[in-house]
């Protein structure tokens, strides 16, 4: 089964940039996945068949519900907040996934794109939070946090479950389809983010040919 899944990311880091000059949350959490997906898209299209679609899995989080997309300041240059930048990057991933699925469907491609919320997982992702929060996490992880294995279950479900064959444009949590933030369904916003993202990473915007 041809598959692309990219869960790498950072959370609540101090204001800093990637080697390419992007704000770190937006660059690593979103733009890296956006670019990698586009670079591999032709291969994925060639790999998918009518009976076995290639699958693209994007890992976002419930934090996207609090996210606001600032198209005029995607790199948080005007006002930086670790929480705001992280939430924006996660919202961008959901918008990206929905736009990608629209483009794949319009092109008749045998590829599906879905976005996953793994839940609150006890990983090194929380290493930049305040020490009091770290202590609280250490004390309550067994009760409120998922193990890495539990956190991976929905991604695995999206990747291999027969129930997800041919299904795209879904937001999945606890192995079930659910509603993402209302703003993520804004098709105009999806398209504008896609176009701006193409400019930022230096690739052509083929989506302009698709209504």
C-alpha angles and dihedrals in degrees: 000000000000107000141175120190124163114181098160117124151123133246134208095345121166116265107288142128138244120242087267092056100254124136102265100239093047094040100047102029098042119006094049091054092043092053096042091051093050093047091053097037097098090051091049091049090052091048098051122087134189091260098036115036120199109244131220115197120193120191115217128151143226086266087081088075088070094042126114122197113221103194092184092051109027091154095053094239095146097049125003125204121164091215093046094047092048093048091047092053091051092049089050089057091056093047089048093051094051093048091047092053090049090054093045092051092047090053094047091239122167091229129104129201123203135168125223134206105202093190126232105329126187101238140127088272088096096057093108097054121107114280093247089057090047090054091049090050091050091051097045104030092103090056106036107018129078121229116245088256092053091045091055094053097089092046089051090047091053091047102049112009114120087217089067095051107128093359116124140164093044130142108215130198126168089357092301134106112249141163121279124205111307093238090061089070092060101117094194091054091047091054095046092050091049092051093047091047091054089054092049095052096036103244130129118264104235090170090079087079092057122076 
